[in-house]
């Protein structure tokens, strides 16, 4: 069943609301809350969500908002210089700290760890924020100096740790090396070199390790001609679309990209709604609009603009009557019996989720469905 194509007025209203939410909910510190209302996320900013939200804000013309986020990242990471140094030294000494003593996936708005337990050891966001920063600096012709120290610390952390298993985008399966995590790290390494964010001996090491990450990704990260969820798996995960676009780690014109997209469609996408992975039980394993948008970006980069538009329309159709976009919808569940258990635990699925709004903006702008220069779209909520 095809989703009805939205008329331009509806798309523009949802785009305005999306950018308003992103800029108005950004905290005075510059952090982007994952969701203002969802019980388990309130008070935290994730590096992964934040990097993609900043990328969307930057693309949508809200450059000042994106800059404030990257400034927040830089402050948060430089404040941890000692911790990073200790992790790097212990790793070189052959005693890498356990996952609980690595850097977190999410921070309070003040850049602290927070007091709630979380599945914190995730490396992807540390690559993704550098990638998004590089895109932002280039897009708006901005000065790199304020970010050099934080980028150097981040790449030192990743150089020491990238081979380690850690939690994935979904904060699961810490025992595996996740292929989309490798793609995020590769994108971050490449951005640090391409945008001259690092230099000298550090740049030479990053260049060598980038080649090693790519070798791992294209070797152990591929099975039957497509990317796989984790090294050793045969399955896919929708986060793999990001490796094709927007991260551009896998050439969109390659047979590997085409086959990966084909399997993501066949295994994980129903109508235009994309599941995270087969076997997902979180809130019953529904469809995620942000993942339909990632798949749409991959399709568009690989030359199928028509399918990208269908995925965009499906993602837009998940907005509530108040125009809030959810983390996931329950139109098609993989594990219906598990839905209520999560509602009892955490309440109904996170709505609005800023990352969903961000990916809607990012794909809509890419497809020319959302204009960038309308004054209402570029107004800055916190300016
Ligand atoms: C998702 C993460 C996301 C976090 C905040 C979790 O449920 O699995 O990918 O970063 O929510 O949005």
Short mmCIF file of C-alpha atoms and ligand atoms in Angstrom, two decimals:
data_model
loop_
_atom_site.label_atom_id
_atom_site.label_comp_id
_atom_site.label_asym_id
_atom_site.label_seq_id
_atom_site.Cartn_x
_atom_site.Cartn_y
_atom_site.Cartn_z
CA UNK A 1 0.00 0.00 0.00
CA UNK A 2 1.57 3.27 -1.11
CA UNK A 3 1.48 6.28 1.23
CA UNK A 4 -0.31 9.32 -0.16
CA UNK A 5 2.12 12.01 -1.33
CA UNK A 6 1.75 14.99 0.99
CA UNK A 7 0.89 18.31 -0.55
CA UNK A 8 3.59 21.00 -0.31
CA UNK A 9 1.66 23.05 2.27
CA UNK A 10 1.56 20.10 4.70
CA UNK A 11 5.26 19.41 4.14
CA UNK A 12 6.13 23.05 4.84
CA UNK A 13 4.03 23.15 8.01
CA UNK A 14 5.71 20.02 9.31
CA UNK A 15 9.13 21.42 8.34
CA UNK A 16 8.45 24.68 10.18
CA UNK A 17 7.28 22.80 13.26
CA UNK A 18 10.32 20.48 13.09
CA UNK A 19 12.85 23.28 12.97
CA UNK A 20 10.99 25.26 15.62
CA UNK A 21 11.03 22.26 17.96
CA UNK A 22 14.74 21.70 17.37
CA UNK A 23 15.75 25.31 17.95
CA UNK A 24 13.33 26.05 20.80
CA UNK A 25 14.08 22.88 22.74
CA UNK A 26 17.84 23.36 22.41
CA UNK A 27 19.05 24.13 25.91
CA UNK A 28 20.88 27.32 26.91
CA UNK A 29 24.03 25.15 27.09
CA UNK A 30 23.58 24.18 23.41
CA UNK A 31 22.50 20.56 23.95
CA UNK A 32 19.60 19.01 22.05
CA UNK A 33 17.30 16.96 24.31
CA UNK A 34 16.43 13.62 22.65
CA UNK A 35 12.78 14.07 23.62
CA UNK A 36 11.31 16.68 25.95
CA UNK A 37 8.71 14.40 27.48
CA UNK A 38 9.65 10.72 27.23
CA UNK A 39 10.37 9.39 30.73
CA UNK A 40 13.62 7.54 30.04
CA UNK A 41 15.17 10.28 27.89
CA UNK A 42 14.23 13.47 29.78
CA UNK A 43 17.26 15.55 30.72
CA UNK A 44 19.74 13.88 28.38
CA UNK A 45 21.43 14.68 25.08
CA UNK A 46 22.87 11.83 23.04
CA UNK A 47 25.95 12.42 20.93
CA UNK A 48 24.40 10.31 18.11
CA UNK A 49 20.98 11.98 18.06
CA UNK A 50 22.57 15.39 18.63
CA UNK A 51 25.02 15.08 15.75
CA UNK A 52 22.28 14.19 13.27
CA UNK A 53 19.99 16.90 14.69
CA UNK A 54 22.78 19.48 14.32
CA UNK A 55 23.42 18.28 10.78
CA UNK A 56 19.75 18.84 9.94
CA UNK A 57 19.70 22.26 11.62
CA UNK A 58 22.85 23.23 9.73
CA UNK A 59 21.36 22.04 6.42
CA UNK A 60 18.07 23.80 7.12
CA UNK A 61 19.80 27.17 7.57
CA UNK A 62 19.75 27.23 11.39
CA UNK A 63 23.53 27.51 11.42
CA UNK A 64 23.72 29.30 14.75
CA UNK A 65 21.85 26.49 16.49
CA UNK A 66 24.19 23.88 15.01
CA UNK A 67 27.24 25.91 16.04
CA UNK A 68 25.95 26.10 19.61
CA UNK A 69 25.60 22.31 19.64
CA UNK A 70 29.15 21.79 18.39
CA UNK A 71 30.40 24.31 20.96
CA UNK A 72 28.62 22.24 23.61
CA UNK A 73 30.33 19.07 22.29
CA UNK A 74 33.71 20.80 22.35
CA UNK A 75 33.25 22.01 25.95
CA UNK A 76 31.92 18.65 27.10
CA UNK A 77 34.81 16.72 25.58
CA UNK A 78 37.65 19.05 26.55
CA UNK A 79 36.38 18.92 30.14
CA UNK A 80 37.09 15.19 29.93
CA UNK A 81 40.67 15.52 28.70
CA UNK A 82 42.07 13.78 31.79
CA UNK A 83 39.61 10.90 31.57
CA UNK A 84 40.38 10.43 27.87
CA UNK A 85 44.10 10.55 28.50
CA UNK A 86 43.75 7.90 31.23
CA UNK A 87 41.69 5.65 28.90
CA UNK A 88 44.23 6.00 26.10
CA UNK A 89 47.19 5.32 28.41
CA UNK A 90 45.54 2.29 30.02
CA UNK A 91 44.69 0.92 26.57
CA UNK A 92 48.25 1.33 25.34
CA UNK A 93 49.50 -0.36 28.50
CA UNK A 94 47.38 -3.39 27.60
CA UNK A 95 44.72 -2.79 30.28
CA UNK A 96 41.79 -1.12 28.47
CA UNK A 97 39.13 0.08 30.92
CA UNK A 98 35.91 -1.92 31.06
CA UNK A 99 32.87 -0.53 29.22
CA UNK A 100 31.52 1.26 32.34
CA UNK A 101 34.68 3.33 32.51
CA UNK A 102 34.59 4.45 28.89
CA UNK A 103 32.94 7.71 27.74
CA UNK A 104 29.12 7.79 27.82
CA UNK A 105 26.64 7.76 24.94
CA UNK A 106 24.49 10.47 26.50
CA UNK A 107 25.18 13.43 28.75
CA UNK A 108 23.17 15.74 30.95
CA UNK A 109 22.78 19.20 29.46
CA UNK A 110 25.69 20.31 31.65
CA UNK A 111 27.85 17.63 30.02
CA UNK A 112 27.86 15.29 33.03
CA UNK A 113 27.24 11.54 33.07
CA UNK A 114 23.97 11.76 34.99
CA UNK A 115 22.93 9.36 37.71
CA UNK A 116 20.72 6.84 35.88
CA UNK A 117 22.23 3.57 34.69
CA UNK A 118 22.45 3.36 30.92
CA UNK A 119 23.95 1.20 28.16
CA UNK A 120 26.64 3.76 27.83
CA UNK A 121 29.66 2.37 26.02
CA UNK A 122 28.86 3.30 22.40
CA UNK A 123 31.52 4.54 20.01
CA UNK A 124 29.41 5.62 17.01
CA UNK A 125 28.49 9.10 18.26
CA UNK A 126 32.16 9.99 18.75
CA UNK A 127 32.72 9.51 15.01
CA UNK A 128 29.39 11.04 13.98
CA UNK A 129 29.86 14.34 15.81
CA UNK A 130 33.17 14.94 14.00
CA UNK A 131 31.53 14.06 10.67
CA UNK A 132 28.63 16.47 11.30
CA UNK A 133 31.04 19.18 12.50
CA UNK A 134 33.12 18.91 9.33
CA UNK A 135 30.02 19.18 7.12
CA UNK A 136 28.82 22.20 9.10
CA UNK A 137 32.14 24.08 8.96
CA UNK A 138 32.36 23.53 5.23
CA UNK A 139 28.71 24.33 4.50
CA UNK A 140 28.86 27.67 6.31
CA UNK A 141 32.54 28.55 5.81
CA UNK A 142 33.26 28.56 9.55
CA UNK A 143 36.52 28.58 11.49
CA UNK A 144 37.83 25.20 12.72
CA UNK A 145 40.05 26.49 15.52
CA UNK A 146 37.48 26.35 18.34
CA UNK A 147 37.08 22.61 17.75
CA UNK A 148 40.64 21.35 17.24
CA UNK A 149 41.30 20.34 20.84
CA UNK A 150 38.02 18.42 21.20
CA UNK A 151 38.50 16.69 17.85
CA UNK A 152 42.06 15.69 18.80
CA UNK A 153 40.80 14.19 22.08
CA UNK A 154 37.99 12.39 20.28
CA UNK A 155 40.23 10.85 17.63
CA UNK A 156 42.74 9.78 20.31
CA UNK A 157 39.89 8.02 22.11
CA UNK A 158 38.72 6.34 18.88
CA UNK A 159 42.25 5.42 17.75
CA UNK A 160 42.67 3.54 21.03
CA UNK A 161 39.22 1.95 21.05
CA UNK A 162 37.70 1.49 17.59
CA UNK A 163 38.38 -2.25 17.41
CA UNK A 164 36.46 -2.94 20.63
CA UNK A 165 32.97 -4.42 20.74
CA UNK A 166 30.47 -1.93 22.20
CA UNK A 167 26.74 -1.20 22.27
CA UNK A 168 25.21 -0.32 18.89
CA UNK A 169 22.91 2.53 17.76
CA UNK A 170 20.11 0.78 19.67
CA UNK A 171 22.20 0.44 22.82
CA UNK A 172 22.18 -3.33 22.54
CA UNK A 173 24.60 -6.24 22.00
CA UNK A 174 27.74 -4.88 23.65
CA UNK A 175 29.52 -8.14 22.81
CA UNK A 176 29.71 -7.38 19.08
CA UNK A 177 31.55 -5.08 16.68
CA UNK A 178 28.74 -3.27 14.87
CA UNK A 179 29.15 -2.41 11.23
CA UNK A 180 27.24 0.88 11.34
CA UNK A 181 29.41 1.88 14.31
CA UNK A 182 32.50 1.23 12.16
CA UNK A 183 30.97 3.41 9.43
CA UNK A 184 30.43 6.28 11.89
CA UNK A 185 34.03 6.00 13.09
CA UNK A 186 35.32 5.94 9.50
CA UNK A 187 33.24 9.05 8.69
CA UNK A 188 34.64 10.84 11.75
CA UNK A 189 38.25 9.92 10.95
CA UNK A 190 37.82 11.00 7.35
CA UNK A 191 36.23 14.32 8.34
CA UNK A 192 39.04 15.08 10.78
CA UNK A 193 41.50 14.71 7.89
CA UNK A 194 39.46 16.29 5.09
CA UNK A 195 38.71 19.42 7.10
CA UNK A 196 42.25 19.71 8.55
CA UNK A 197 40.94 19.40 12.08
CA UNK A 198 44.05 17.46 13.12
CA UNK A 199 47.65 17.57 11.99
CA UNK A 200 51.13 16.05 12.22
CA UNK A 201 51.70 12.65 13.73
CA UNK A 202 48.09 12.38 14.87
CA UNK A 203 46.86 12.89 11.29
CA UNK A 204 49.26 10.23 10.03
CA UNK A 205 47.93 7.75 12.59
CA UNK A 206 44.33 8.57 11.73
CA UNK A 207 45.06 8.05 8.06
CA UNK A 208 46.53 4.61 8.75
CA UNK A 209 43.69 3.59 11.08
CA UNK A 210 41.05 4.91 8.67
CA UNK A 211 42.43 2.49 6.11
CA UNK A 212 42.23 -0.29 8.72
CA UNK A 213 38.62 0.56 9.64
CA UNK A 214 37.67 0.54 5.97
CA UNK A 215 39.36 -2.82 5.44
CA UNK A 216 37.43 -4.28 8.37
CA UNK A 217 34.17 -2.73 7.17
CA UNK A 218 34.52 -3.98 3.60
CA UNK A 219 35.85 -7.37 4.69
CA UNK A 220 34.27 -8.67 7.91
CA UNK A 221 31.38 -6.21 7.56
CA UNK A 222 30.07 -7.76 4.35
CA UNK A 223 28.31 -11.06 3.71
CA UNK A 224 26.51 -12.18 0.57
CA UNK A 225 27.27 -8.86 -1.09
CA UNK A 226 25.64 -6.63 1.57
CA UNK A 227 26.62 -4.94 4.81
CA UNK A 228 25.71 -6.87 7.94
CA UNK A 229 24.49 -5.90 11.40
CA UNK A 230 27.64 -6.99 13.24
CA UNK A 231 30.81 -8.85 12.44
CA UNK A 232 29.82 -12.52 12.28
CA UNK A 233 26.12 -11.89 11.61
CA UNK A 234 24.24 -12.64 8.39
CA UNK A 235 21.40 -10.18 9.11
CA UNK A 236 21.01 -6.48 8.38
CA UNK A 237 20.16 -3.49 10.52
CA UNK A 238 18.49 -0.35 9.18
CA UNK A 239 21.25 1.83 10.65
CA UNK A 240 23.46 0.48 7.83
CA UNK A 241 21.72 2.82 5.38
CA UNK A 242 23.62 5.69 7.02
CA UNK A 243 26.92 4.22 5.80
CA UNK A 244 25.70 4.98 2.26
CA UNK A 245 24.13 8.36 3.02
CA UNK A 246 24.53 10.75 4.63
CA UNK A 247 27.89 9.43 5.91
CA UNK A 248 29.09 8.49 2.42
CA UNK A 249 31.42 5.78 3.66
CA UNK A 250 30.13 3.27 1.09
CA UNK A 251 30.02 4.50 -2.50
CA UNK A 252 26.29 4.84 -3.30
CA UNK A 253 26.92 3.69 -6.87
CA UNK A 254 28.63 0.46 -5.77
CA UNK A 255 27.07 -3.02 -6.00
CA UNK A 256 27.56 -3.21 -2.20
CA UNK A 257 25.34 -0.14 -1.67
CA UNK A 258 22.69 -1.40 -4.09
CA UNK A 259 22.56 -4.86 -2.55
CA UNK A 260 22.45 -3.42 1.00
CA UNK A 261 19.54 -1.14 0.09
CA UNK A 262 17.77 -4.07 -1.59
CA UNK A 263 18.05 -6.23 1.55
CA UNK A 264 17.01 -3.36 3.86
CA UNK A 265 13.90 -3.00 1.70
CA UNK A 266 13.15 -6.72 1.51
CA UNK A 267 13.79 -7.60 5.16
CA UNK A 268 12.96 -4.47 7.11
CA UNK A 269 10.60 -2.20 5.19
CA UNK A 270 6.82 -2.58 5.01
CA UNK A 271 5.02 0.06 2.92
CA UNK A 272 7.42 2.94 3.59
CA UNK A 273 8.03 2.12 7.25
CA UNK A 274 11.43 0.75 8.23
CA UNK A 275 12.06 -1.52 11.21
CA UNK A 276 15.36 -1.43 13.10
CA UNK A 277 16.15 -5.14 12.63
CA UNK A 278 14.37 -8.48 12.59
CA UNK A 279 13.93 -9.66 16.15
CA UNK A 280 13.40 -6.15 17.55
CA UNK A 281 11.03 -6.24 20.54
CA UNK A 282 11.38 -2.63 21.82
CA UNK A 283 7.78 -1.32 22.05
CA UNK A 284 6.78 -4.36 19.96
CA UNK A 285 9.36 -3.62 17.25
CA UNK A 286 7.53 -0.94 15.26
CA UNK A 287 8.60 1.17 12.28
CA UNK A 288 10.87 4.17 12.74
CA UNK A 289 10.30 7.29 10.60
CA UNK A 290 13.91 8.35 11.08
CA UNK A 291 15.02 5.04 9.56
CA UNK A 292 12.70 5.47 6.58
CA UNK A 293 14.47 8.81 6.09
CA UNK A 294 17.95 7.27 6.33
CA UNK A 295 16.88 4.65 3.78
CA UNK A 296 15.46 7.46 1.63
CA UNK A 297 18.79 9.31 1.74
CA UNK A 298 20.56 6.12 0.68
CA UNK A 299 18.09 5.54 -2.17
CA UNK A 300 18.44 9.12 -3.36
CA UNK A 301 22.24 8.91 -3.32
CA UNK A 302 22.03 5.63 -5.24
CA UNK A 303 19.78 7.19 -7.87
CA UNK A 304 16.23 6.17 -6.89
CA UNK A 305 14.63 9.50 -6.10
CA UNK A 306 11.11 8.16 -6.58
CA UNK A 307 11.50 5.59 -3.81
CA UNK A 308 13.16 8.19 -1.60
CA UNK A 309 10.06 10.37 -2.01
CA UNK A 310 7.77 7.51 -1.02
CA UNK A 311 9.80 6.89 2.12
CA UNK A 312 9.69 10.63 2.89
CA UNK A 313 5.89 10.67 2.56
CA UNK A 314 5.59 7.66 4.83
CA UNK A 315 7.81 9.30 7.46
CA UNK A 316 5.77 12.51 7.28
CA UNK A 317 2.54 10.52 7.67
CA UNK A 318 3.61 9.42 11.17
CA UNK A 319 3.26 12.97 12.57
CA UNK A 320 0.47 13.38 15.11
CA UNK A 321 -2.34 15.92 14.71
CA UNK A 322 -0.06 18.31 16.67
CA UNK A 323 2.65 17.65 14.06
CA UNK A 324 4.92 15.84 16.51
CA UNK A 325 6.94 12.98 15.05
CA UNK A 326 7.37 9.83 17.14
CA UNK A 327 10.35 7.56 17.60
CA UNK A 328 8.31 4.69 16.20
CA UNK A 329 4.75 3.78 15.19
CA UNK A 330 2.86 0.55 15.78
CA UNK A 331 1.24 0.16 12.33
CA UNK A 332 3.22 -3.02 11.75
CA UNK A 333 4.83 -4.72 14.73
CA UNK A 334 7.45 -7.46 14.70
CA UNK A 335 6.66 -8.56 18.27
CA UNK A 336 3.15 -7.28 19.12
CA UNK A 337 3.14 -9.16 22.43
CA UNK A 338 6.00 -7.00 23.74
CA UNK A 339 4.44 -3.59 23.15
CA UNK A 340 2.48 -3.28 26.38
CA UNK A 341 5.41 -4.32 28.53
CA UNK A 342 7.40 -1.27 27.32
CA UNK A 343 4.41 1.05 27.68
CA UNK A 344 4.03 -0.14 31.28
CA UNK A 345 7.73 0.46 31.88
CA UNK A 346 8.34 3.82 30.18
CA UNK A 347 4.98 5.17 28.88
CA UNK A 348 3.97 5.47 25.21
CA UNK A 349 6.73 5.72 22.58
CA UNK A 350 8.82 8.93 22.65
CA UNK A 351 6.90 11.76 20.91
CA UNK A 352 8.20 14.15 19.76
CA UNK A 353 11.63 12.69 19.11
CA UNK A 354 13.93 15.41 17.81
CA UNK A 355 16.01 12.94 15.80
CA UNK A 356 12.85 11.96 13.81
CA UNK A 357 12.14 15.62 13.01
CA UNK A 358 15.79 16.10 12.04
CA UNK A 359 15.83 13.23 9.56
CA UNK A 360 12.53 14.40 8.05
CA UNK A 361 14.12 17.82 7.47
CA UNK A 362 17.35 16.37 6.15
CA UNK A 363 15.66 14.11 3.58
CA UNK A 364 13.05 16.72 2.62
CA UNK A 365 15.75 19.29 1.89
CA UNK A 366 17.77 16.71 -0.03
CA UNK A 367 14.74 15.94 -2.20
CA UNK A 368 13.86 19.60 -2.74
CA UNK A 369 10.55 19.10 -0.91
CA UNK A 370 11.56 21.51 1.88
CA UNK A 371 12.89 24.90 0.80
CA UNK A 372 15.77 26.20 2.87
CA UNK A 373 15.58 29.95 2.56
CA UNK A 374 12.08 30.69 3.77
CA UNK A 375 12.47 33.17 6.65
CA UNK A 376 10.15 31.18 8.94
CA UNK A 377 12.38 28.13 8.49
CA UNK A 378 15.65 29.87 9.25
CA UNK A 379 14.43 31.78 12.31
CA UNK A 380 16.35 30.65 15.37
CA UNK A 381 14.25 29.75 18.40
CA UNK A 382 16.88 30.61 20.99
CA UNK A 383 18.60 33.45 19.17
C1 LIG B 1 17.54 4.46 20.82
C2 LIG B 1 18.81 5.23 20.57
C3 LIG B 1 18.59 6.71 20.77
C4 LIG B 1 17.92 7.00 22.10
C5 LIG B 1 17.53 8.46 22.23
C6 LIG B 1 17.00 4.83 22.18
O1 LIG B 1 15.81 4.14 22.42
O2 LIG B 1 17.79 3.07 20.76
O3 LIG B 1 19.26 5.03 19.25
O4 LIG B 1 19.82 7.36 20.70
O5 LIG B 1 16.76 6.23 22.21
O6 LIG B 1 16.72 8.88 21.18
#
